[in-house]
Coordinates of C-alpha atoms in Angstrom, one line a residue:
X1 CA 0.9 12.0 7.5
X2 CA -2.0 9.2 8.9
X3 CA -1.3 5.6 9.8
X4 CA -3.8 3.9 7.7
X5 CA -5.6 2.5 10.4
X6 CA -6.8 6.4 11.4
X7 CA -6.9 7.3 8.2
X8 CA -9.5 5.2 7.4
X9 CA -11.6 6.5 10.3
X10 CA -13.5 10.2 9.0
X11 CA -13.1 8.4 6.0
X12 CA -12.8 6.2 3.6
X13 CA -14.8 9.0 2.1
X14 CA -12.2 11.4 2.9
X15 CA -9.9 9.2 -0.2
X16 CA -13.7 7.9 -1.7
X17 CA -15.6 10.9 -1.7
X18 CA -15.2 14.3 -3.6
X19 CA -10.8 13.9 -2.5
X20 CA -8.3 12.0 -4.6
X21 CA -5.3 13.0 -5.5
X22 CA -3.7 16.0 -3.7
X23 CA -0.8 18.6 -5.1
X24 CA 1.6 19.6 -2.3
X25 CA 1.3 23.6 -2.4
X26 CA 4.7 24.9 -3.4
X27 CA 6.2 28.7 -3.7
X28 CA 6.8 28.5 -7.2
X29 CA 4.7 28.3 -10.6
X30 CA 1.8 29.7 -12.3
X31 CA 0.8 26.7 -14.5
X32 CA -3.1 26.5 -16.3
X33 CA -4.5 25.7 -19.6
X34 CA -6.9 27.8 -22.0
X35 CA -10.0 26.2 -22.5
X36 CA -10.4 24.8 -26.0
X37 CA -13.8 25.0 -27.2
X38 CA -15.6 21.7 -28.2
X39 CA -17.1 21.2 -31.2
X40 CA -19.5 24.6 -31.9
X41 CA -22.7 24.2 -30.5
X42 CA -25.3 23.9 -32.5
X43 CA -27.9 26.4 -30.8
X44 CA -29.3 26.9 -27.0
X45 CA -27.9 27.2 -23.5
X46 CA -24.6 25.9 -22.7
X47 CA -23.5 24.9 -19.3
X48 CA -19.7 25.4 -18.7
X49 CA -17.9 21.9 -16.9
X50 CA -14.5 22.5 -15.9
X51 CA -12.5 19.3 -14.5
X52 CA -8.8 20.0 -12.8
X53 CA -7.5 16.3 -12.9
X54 CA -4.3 14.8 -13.1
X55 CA -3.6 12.1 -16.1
X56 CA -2.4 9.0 -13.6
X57 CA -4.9 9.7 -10.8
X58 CA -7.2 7.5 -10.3
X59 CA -9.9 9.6 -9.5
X60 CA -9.3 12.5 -11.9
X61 CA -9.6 8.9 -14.5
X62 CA -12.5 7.8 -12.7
X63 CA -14.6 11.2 -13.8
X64 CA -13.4 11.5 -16.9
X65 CA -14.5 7.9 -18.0
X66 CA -17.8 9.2 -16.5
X67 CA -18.3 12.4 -18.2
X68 CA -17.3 11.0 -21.9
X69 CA -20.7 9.2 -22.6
X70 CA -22.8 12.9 -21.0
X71 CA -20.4 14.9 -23.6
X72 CA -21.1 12.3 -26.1
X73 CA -25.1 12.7 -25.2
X74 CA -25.7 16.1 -24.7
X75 CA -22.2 18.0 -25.7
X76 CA -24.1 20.9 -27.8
X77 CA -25.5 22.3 -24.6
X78 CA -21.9 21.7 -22.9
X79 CA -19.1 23.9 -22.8
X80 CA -16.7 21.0 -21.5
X81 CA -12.7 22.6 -20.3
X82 CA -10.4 20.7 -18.9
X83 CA -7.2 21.8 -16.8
X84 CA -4.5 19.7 -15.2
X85 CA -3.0 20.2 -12.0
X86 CA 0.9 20.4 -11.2
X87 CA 3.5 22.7 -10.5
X88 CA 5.8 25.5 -12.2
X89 CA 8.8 26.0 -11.0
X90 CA 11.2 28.2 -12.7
X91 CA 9.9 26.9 -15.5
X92 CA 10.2 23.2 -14.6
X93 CA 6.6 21.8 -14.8
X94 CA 6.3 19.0 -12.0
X95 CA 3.4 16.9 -11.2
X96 CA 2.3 14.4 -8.1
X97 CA 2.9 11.4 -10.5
X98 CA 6.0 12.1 -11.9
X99 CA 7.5 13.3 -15.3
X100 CA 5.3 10.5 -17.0
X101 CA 2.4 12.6 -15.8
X102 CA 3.4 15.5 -16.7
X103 CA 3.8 14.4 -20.5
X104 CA 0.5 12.4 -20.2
X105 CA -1.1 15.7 -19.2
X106 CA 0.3 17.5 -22.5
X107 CA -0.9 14.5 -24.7
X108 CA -4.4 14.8 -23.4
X109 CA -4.3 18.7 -23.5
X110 CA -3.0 18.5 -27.1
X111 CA -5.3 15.8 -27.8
X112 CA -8.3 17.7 -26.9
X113 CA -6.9 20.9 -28.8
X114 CA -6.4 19.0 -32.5
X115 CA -9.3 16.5 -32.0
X116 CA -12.2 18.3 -31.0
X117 CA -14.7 17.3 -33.1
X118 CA -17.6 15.1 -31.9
X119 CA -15.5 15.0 -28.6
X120 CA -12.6 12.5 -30.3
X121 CA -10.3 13.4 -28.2
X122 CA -12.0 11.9 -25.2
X123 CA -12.4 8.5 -27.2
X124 CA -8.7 8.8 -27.1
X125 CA -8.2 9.9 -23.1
X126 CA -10.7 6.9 -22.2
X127 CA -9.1 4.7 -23.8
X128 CA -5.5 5.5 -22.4
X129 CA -7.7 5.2 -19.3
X130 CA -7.8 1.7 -19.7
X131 CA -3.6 1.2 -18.5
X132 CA -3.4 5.0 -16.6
X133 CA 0.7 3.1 -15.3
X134 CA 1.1 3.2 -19.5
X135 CA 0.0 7.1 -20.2
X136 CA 1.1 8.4 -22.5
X137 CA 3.0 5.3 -24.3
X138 CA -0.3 4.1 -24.6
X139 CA -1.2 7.4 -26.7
X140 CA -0.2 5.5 -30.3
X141 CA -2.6 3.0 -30.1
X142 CA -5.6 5.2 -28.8
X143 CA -4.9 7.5 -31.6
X144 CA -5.4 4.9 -34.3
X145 CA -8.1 3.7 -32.7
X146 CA -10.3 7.0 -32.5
X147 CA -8.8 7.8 -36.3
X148 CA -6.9 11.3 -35.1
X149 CA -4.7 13.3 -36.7
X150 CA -1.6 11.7 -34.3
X151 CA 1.2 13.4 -35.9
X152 CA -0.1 16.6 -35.4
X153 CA -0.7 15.8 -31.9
X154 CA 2.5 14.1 -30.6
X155 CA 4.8 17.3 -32.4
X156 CA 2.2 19.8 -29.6
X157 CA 2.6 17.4 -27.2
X158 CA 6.5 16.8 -27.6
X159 CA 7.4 20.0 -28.1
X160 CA 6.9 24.0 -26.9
X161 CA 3.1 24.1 -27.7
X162 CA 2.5 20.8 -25.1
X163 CA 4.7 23.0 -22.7
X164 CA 3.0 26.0 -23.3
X165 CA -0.6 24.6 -22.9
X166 CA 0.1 22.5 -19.4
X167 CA 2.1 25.7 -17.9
X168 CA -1.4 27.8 -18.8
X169 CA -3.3 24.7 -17.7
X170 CA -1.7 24.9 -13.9
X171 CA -1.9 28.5 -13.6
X172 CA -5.5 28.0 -14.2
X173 CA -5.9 25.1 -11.6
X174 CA -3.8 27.4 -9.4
X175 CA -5.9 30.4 -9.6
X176 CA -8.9 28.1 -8.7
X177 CA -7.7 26.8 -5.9
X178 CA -7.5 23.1 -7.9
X179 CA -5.2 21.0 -5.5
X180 CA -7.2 17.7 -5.6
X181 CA -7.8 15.7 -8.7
X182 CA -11.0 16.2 -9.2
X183 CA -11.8 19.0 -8.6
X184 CA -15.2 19.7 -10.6
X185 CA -16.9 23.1 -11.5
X186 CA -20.5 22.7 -12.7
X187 CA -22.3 25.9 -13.7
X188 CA -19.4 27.8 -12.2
X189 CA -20.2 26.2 -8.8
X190 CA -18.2 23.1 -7.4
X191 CA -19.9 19.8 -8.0
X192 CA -19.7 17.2 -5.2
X193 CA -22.1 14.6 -6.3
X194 CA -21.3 11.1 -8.1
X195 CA -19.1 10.1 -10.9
X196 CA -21.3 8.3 -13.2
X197 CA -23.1 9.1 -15.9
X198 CA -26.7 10.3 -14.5
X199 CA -25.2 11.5 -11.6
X200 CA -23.1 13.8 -13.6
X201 CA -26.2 14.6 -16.3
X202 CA -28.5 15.4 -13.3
X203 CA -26.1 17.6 -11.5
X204 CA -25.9 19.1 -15.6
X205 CA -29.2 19.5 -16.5
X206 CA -30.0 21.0 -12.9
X207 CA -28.1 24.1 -14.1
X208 CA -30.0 25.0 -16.9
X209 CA -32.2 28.1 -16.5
X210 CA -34.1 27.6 -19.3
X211 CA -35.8 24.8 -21.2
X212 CA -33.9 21.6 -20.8
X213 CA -32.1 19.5 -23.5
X214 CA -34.0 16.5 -24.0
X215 CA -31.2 14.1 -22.7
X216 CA -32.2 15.3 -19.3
X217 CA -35.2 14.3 -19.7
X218 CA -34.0 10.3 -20.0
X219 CA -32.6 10.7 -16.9
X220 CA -33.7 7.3 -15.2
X221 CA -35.0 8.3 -11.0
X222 CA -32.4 7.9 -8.3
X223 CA -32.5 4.4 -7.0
X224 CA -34.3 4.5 -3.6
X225 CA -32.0 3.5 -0.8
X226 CA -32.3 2.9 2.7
X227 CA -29.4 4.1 5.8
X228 CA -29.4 3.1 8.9
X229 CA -27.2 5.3 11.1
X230 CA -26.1 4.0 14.3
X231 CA -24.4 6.4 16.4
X232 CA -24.1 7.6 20.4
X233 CA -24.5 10.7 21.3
X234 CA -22.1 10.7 23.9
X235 CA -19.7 10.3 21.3
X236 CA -17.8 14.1 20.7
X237 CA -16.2 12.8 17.8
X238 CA -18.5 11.0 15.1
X239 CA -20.3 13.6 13.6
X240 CA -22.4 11.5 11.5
X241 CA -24.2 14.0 9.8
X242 CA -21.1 15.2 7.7
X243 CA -21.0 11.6 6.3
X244 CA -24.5 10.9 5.3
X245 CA -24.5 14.2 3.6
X246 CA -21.3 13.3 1.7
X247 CA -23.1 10.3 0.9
X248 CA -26.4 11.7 -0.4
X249 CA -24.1 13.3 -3.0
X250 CA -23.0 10.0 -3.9
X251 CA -26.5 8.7 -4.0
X252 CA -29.0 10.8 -4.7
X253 CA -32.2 8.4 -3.8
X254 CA -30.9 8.2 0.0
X255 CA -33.2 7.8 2.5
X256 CA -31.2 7.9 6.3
X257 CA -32.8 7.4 9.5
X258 CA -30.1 7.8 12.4
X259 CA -31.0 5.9 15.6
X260 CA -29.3 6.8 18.9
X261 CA -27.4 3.5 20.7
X262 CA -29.3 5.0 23.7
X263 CA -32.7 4.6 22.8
X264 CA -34.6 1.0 22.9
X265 CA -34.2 0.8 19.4
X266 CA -31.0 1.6 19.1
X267 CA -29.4 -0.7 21.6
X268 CA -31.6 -3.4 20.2
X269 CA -29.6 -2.6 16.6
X270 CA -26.6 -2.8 17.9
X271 CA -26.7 -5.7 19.8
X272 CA -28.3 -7.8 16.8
X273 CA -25.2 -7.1 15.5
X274 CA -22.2 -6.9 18.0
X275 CA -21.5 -10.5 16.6
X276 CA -21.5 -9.5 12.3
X277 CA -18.5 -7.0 12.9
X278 CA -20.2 -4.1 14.2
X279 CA -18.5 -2.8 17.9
X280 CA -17.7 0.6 17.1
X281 CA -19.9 3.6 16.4
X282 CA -21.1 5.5 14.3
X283 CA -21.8 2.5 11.8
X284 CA -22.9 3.3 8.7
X285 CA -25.5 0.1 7.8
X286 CA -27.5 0.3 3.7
X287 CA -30.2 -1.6 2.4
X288 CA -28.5 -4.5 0.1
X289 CA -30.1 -2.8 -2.9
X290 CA -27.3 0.2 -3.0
X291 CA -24.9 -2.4 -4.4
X292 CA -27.0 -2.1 -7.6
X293 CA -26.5 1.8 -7.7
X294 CA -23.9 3.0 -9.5
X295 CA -22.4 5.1 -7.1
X296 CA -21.6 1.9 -5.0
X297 CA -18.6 1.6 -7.1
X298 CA -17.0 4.4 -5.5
X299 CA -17.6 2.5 -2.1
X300 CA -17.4 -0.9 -2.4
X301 CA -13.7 -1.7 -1.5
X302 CA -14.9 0.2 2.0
X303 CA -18.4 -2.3 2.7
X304 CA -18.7 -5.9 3.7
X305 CA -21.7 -7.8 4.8
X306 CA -23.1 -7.2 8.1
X307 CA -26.0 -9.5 8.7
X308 CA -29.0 -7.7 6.4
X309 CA -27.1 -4.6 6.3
X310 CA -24.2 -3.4 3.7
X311 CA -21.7 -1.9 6.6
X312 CA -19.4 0.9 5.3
X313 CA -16.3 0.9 7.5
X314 CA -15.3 4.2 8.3
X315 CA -12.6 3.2 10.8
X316 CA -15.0 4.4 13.5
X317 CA -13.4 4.2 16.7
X318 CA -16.1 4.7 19.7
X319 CA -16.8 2.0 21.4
X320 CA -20.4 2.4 23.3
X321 CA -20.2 -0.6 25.7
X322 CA -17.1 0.7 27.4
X323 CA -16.1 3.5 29.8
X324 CA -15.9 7.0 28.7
X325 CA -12.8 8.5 30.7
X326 CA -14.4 12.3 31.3
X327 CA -18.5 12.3 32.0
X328 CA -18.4 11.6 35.7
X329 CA -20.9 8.6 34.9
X330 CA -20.2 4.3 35.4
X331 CA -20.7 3.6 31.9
X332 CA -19.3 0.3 31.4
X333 CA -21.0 -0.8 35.5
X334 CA -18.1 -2.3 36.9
X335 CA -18.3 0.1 39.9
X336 CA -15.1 2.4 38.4
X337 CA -16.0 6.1 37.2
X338 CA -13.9 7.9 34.6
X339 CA -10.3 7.8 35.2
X340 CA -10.4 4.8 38.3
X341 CA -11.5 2.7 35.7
X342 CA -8.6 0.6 34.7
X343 CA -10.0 1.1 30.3
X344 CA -8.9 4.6 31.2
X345 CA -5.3 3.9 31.6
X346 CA -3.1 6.1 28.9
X347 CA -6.1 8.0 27.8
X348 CA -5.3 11.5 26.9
X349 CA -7.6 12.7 29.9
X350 CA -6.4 10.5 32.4
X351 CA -2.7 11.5 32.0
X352 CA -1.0 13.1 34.9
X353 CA 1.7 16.3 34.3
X354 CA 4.7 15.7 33.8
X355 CA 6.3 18.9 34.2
X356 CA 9.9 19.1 31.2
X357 CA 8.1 16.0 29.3
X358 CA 8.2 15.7 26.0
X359 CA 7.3 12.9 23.7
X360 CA 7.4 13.0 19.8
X361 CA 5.5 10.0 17.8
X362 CA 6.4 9.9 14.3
X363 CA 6.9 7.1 11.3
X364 CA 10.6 6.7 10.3
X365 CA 10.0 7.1 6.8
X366 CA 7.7 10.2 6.6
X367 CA 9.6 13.0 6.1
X368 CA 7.3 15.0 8.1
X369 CA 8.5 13.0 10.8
X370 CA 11.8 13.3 9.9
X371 CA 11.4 17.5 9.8
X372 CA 10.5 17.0 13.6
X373 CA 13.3 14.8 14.2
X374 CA 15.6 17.4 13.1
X375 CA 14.0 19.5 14.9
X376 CA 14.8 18.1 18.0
X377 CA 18.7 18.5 17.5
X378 CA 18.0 22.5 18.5
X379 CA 15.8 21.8 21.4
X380 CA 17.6 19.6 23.2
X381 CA 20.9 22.1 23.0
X382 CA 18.4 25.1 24.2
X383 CA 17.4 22.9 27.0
X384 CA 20.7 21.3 27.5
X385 CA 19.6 18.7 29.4
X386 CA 16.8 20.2 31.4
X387 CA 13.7 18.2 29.7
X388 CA 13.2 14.6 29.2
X389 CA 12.8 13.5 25.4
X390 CA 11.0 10.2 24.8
X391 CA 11.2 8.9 20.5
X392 CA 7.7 7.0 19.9
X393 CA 6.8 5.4 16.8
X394 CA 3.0 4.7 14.9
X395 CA 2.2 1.4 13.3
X396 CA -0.3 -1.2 13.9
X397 CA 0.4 -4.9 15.0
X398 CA -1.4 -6.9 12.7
X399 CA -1.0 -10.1 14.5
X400 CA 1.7 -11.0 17.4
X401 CA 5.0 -10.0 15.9
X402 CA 3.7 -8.7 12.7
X403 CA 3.8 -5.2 11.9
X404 CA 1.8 -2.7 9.3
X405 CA 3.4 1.0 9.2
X406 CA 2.0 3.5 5.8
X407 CA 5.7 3.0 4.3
X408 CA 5.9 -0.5 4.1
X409 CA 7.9 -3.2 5.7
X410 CA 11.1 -1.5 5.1
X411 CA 9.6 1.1 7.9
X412 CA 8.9 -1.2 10.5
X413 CA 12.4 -2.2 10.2
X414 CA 13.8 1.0 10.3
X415 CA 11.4 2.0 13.4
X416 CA 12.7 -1.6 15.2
X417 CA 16.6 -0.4 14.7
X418 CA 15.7 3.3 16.1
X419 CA 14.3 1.8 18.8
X420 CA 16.9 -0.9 19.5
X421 CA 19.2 2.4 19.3
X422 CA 17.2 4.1 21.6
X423 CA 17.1 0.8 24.1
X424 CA 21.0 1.1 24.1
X425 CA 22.0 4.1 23.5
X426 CA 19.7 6.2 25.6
X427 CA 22.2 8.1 27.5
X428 CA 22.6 12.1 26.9
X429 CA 20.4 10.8 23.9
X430 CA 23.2 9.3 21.6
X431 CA 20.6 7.4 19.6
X432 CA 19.8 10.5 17.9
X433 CA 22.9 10.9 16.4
X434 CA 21.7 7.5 14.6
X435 CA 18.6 9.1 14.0
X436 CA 19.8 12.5 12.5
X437 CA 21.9 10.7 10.7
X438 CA 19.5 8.5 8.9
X439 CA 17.4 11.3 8.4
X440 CA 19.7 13.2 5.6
X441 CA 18.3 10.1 3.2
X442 CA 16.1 8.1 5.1
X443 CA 15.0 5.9 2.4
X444 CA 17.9 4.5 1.5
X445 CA 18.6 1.1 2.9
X446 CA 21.8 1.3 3.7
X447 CA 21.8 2.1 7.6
X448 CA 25.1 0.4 8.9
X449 CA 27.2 3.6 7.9
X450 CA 25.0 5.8 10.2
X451 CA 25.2 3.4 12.9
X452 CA 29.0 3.3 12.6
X453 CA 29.5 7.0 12.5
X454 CA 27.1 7.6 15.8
X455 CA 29.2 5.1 17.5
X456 CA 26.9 2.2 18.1
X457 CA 27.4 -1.3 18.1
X458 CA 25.9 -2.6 14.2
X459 CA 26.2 -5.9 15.4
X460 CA 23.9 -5.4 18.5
X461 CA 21.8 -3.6 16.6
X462 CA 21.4 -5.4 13.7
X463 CA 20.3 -8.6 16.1
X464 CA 18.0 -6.7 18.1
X465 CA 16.3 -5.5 15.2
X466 CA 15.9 -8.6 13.4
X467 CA 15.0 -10.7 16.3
X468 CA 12.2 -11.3 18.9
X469 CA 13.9 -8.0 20.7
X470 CA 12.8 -5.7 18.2
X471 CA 9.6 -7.1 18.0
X472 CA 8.9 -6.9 21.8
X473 CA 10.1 -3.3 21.3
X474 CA 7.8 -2.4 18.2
X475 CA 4.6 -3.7 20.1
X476 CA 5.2 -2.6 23.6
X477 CA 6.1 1.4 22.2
X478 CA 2.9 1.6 19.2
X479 CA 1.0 0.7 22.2
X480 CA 1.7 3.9 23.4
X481 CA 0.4 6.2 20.2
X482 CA -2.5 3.8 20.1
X483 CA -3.9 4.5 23.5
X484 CA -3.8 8.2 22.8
X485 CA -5.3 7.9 19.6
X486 CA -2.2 9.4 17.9
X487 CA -2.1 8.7 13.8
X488 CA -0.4 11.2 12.6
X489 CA 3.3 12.2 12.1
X490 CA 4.3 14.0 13.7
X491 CA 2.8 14.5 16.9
X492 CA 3.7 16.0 20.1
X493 CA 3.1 15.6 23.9
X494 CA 4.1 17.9 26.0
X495 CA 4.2 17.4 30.0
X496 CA 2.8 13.6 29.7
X497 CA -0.8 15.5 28.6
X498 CA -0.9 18.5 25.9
X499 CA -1.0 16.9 22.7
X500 CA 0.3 19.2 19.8
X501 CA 1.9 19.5 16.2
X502 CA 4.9 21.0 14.6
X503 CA 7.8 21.0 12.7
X504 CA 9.8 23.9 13.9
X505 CA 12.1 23.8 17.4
X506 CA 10.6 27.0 18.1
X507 CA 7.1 25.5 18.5

């Protein structure tokens, strides 16, 4: 699970580009939906489109509201399937978003089965689009709007036929390998390019093998548009080139010179702009024209103004101005190499071994972290005292005293009372009976219980925790994940230097 902060960094297009919403792999079900034919072509070469969405994701929305005006255009030469993705289990049909989901998915399925002609049904899914929180008590309206058969579709939808098409509808997504809404098959091959409506019809009509509908031939040319990369290559972890080709799927008229903060040039860039928010490389800098493509709309939350430039912020985190810890080199020219260089101080490299070390950094409220926590109740009896356990938490400080953690403010406060437990109640580790404790329903509010049956002091606690104390606490120990770049939970680091991850005691 990643802190926001690192999440962000290899990328906002990680969430923005070709990702979305993900379905947690499970032992169970074999869900899928047959594909119901649109309305009977009426003669020539048909390219099969096959989405695997989800009903209240976002992005499975985003590509269906950009597919409904190319069906609309050119839906003869279209053989247009849609599948939803969830899971079975034991016959229970479950989905990311909830039992509201799962019912919005067998509305749309039904939907598309009893409205097919002229592509209706998708008048009706764009539409519910419009309030994706209110799918499928939305559905009424819609109907009435697009002038369908409703009845017909809210007995299938409400009743073993809706259950029967979203069980076959998951098996299908399953069988594909379909976790993320979208996932998009174009010509039997996945797409990856943009969501709107030329860039689906050019990715389309690219997969015709002979003569072309004429909608692809109104196609208006990809909008010309200019990339300045900035990167380093001393930098092992930017890989630049991964990015700009996710982005050339996003905008097909890219043009991308890279520039190395090395050359002339480069440094020249940089420093033009050191004071407009860019510090850290690899910085991703567009011509102000992309803001009039349309597949800016799938970055613009991620860009802000950066002097000429449109800067997409990646979360990049190599800073080219200071010391790089391992390349035997004074980068920074303060007369310190490497790890002598007090910039160095915590970094991975520059650790020392610890021999019987072990440190675990996790957030509170993930219950990935919480797995690990558990975890630890089995080590320390096999070790019985033999290694030193150190509990470190991942947030970010977003000003002094103010914290940010992925589960909201009602993490932070339960990282501030582990670690006022831990302050306390550190001997033969009794702040994990706390801990262990709060882990059998960690999001419940209700901690005093679990501070009462580990024996600890609520009302110490409960001060510390609320008070300057815990806030001292909370920024002195994320200080610690930050310096080793850790934003994940959980992570391990074994003997002060290995990092690793895990959720077993036998790892």
């Amino acid at each position: 699970m990643k802190n926001r902060t690192f999440l962000l960094g290899m990328l906002a297009l990680a969430i923005v580009a070709m990702a979305g919403c993900k379905e947690k792999p499970k032992k169970a079900g074999e869900p899928g939906a047959p594909a119901v034919k649109p309305a009977a072509a009426k003669s020539g070469e048909k390219v099969e489109v096959a989405f695997h969405v989800m009903s209240h994701c976002p992005f499975g929305v985003q590509v269906l509201n950009g597919i409904a005006p190319v069906l609309k255009k050119m839906g003869d030469n279209i053989d247009f399937k849609l599948y939803f993705i969830g899971n079975n289990q034991d016959g229970k049909l479950t989905s990311m978003h909830g039992d509201t989901e799962v019912l919005g998915d067998k509305y749309e399925l039904c939907t598309k089965k009893y409205a097919p002609e002229n592509y209706k049904y998708m008048d009706v899914i764009v539409c519910m689009n419009k309030n994706v929180r209110q799918i499928p008590s939305n559905f009424d309206a819609c109907a009435d709007a697009a002038k369908v058969d409703k009845a017909k579709i809210k007995a299938c939808a409400e009743g073993e036929e809706g259950t029967k098409l979203l069980t076959e509808s998951f098996k299908v997504s399953k069988e594909k390998g379909a976790r993320g809404s979208p996932t998009m098959f174009v010509g039997g091959e996945k797409y990856r390019g943009g969501r709107q409506e030329a860039q689906f019809m050019r990715g389309i009509c690219s997969k015709f093998k002979g003569t072309k509908p004429a909608a692809c031939k109104d196609i208006p040319e990809p909008k010309k548009i200019a990339l300045k990369v900035l990167t380093d290559k001393r930098c092992k972890e930017c890989y630049p080139d991964r990015i700009v080709k996710q982005l050339k799927n996003m905008f097909p008229g890219l043009d991308s010179t890279t520039l190395d903060y090395g050359t002339p040039e480069g440094k020249k860039l940089y420093d033009s702009l050191k004071d407009k928010g860019v510090k850290m490389l690899p910085a991703f800098l567009f011509a102000p024209v992309v803001a009039e493509d349309p597949g800016f709309n799938q970055i613009k939350r991620f860009v802000k103004d950066a002097g000429e430039y449109k800067l997409l912020q990646i979360g990049a985190k190599f800073d080219p101005t200071a010391e790089i810890c391992d390349n035997k080199k004074d980068d920074d020219g303060n007369g310190k190499i490497d790890c002598d260089d007090a910039s160095c101080k915590g970094k991975l490299v520059c650790r020392p071994v610890i021999e019987n070390n072990l440190k675990l950094f996790i957030m509170s409220m993930c219950p990935f972290g919480v797995k690990a926590g558990n975890a630890m109740k089995e080590v320390l009896n096999a070790f019985n005292g033999k290694i030193n356990f150190e509990l470190h938490f991942i947030a970010d400080e977003t000003s002094p005293g103010q914290f940010k953690s992925l589960h909201g403010p009602k993490e932070v406060a339960e990282d501030m009372r582990q670690l006022c437990a831990k302050k306390y109640y550190a001997k033969n580790y009794k702040f994990m009976d706390y801990i262990w404790c709060r882990n059998q329903d960690h999001k419940s509010p209700d901690w005093e219980p679990c501070a009462k049956k580990a024996k600890l002091d609520v009302a110490k606690i409960k001060k510390c925790a609320e008070g300057d104390e815990g806030k001292k606490l909370m920024s002195e120990d994320i200080k610690i994940a930050k310096a080793l770049g850790v934003g994940a939970s959980p992570t391990w680091l074994a003997n002060n230097k290995f990092k690793f991850s895990g959720l077993a005691p036998e790892q």
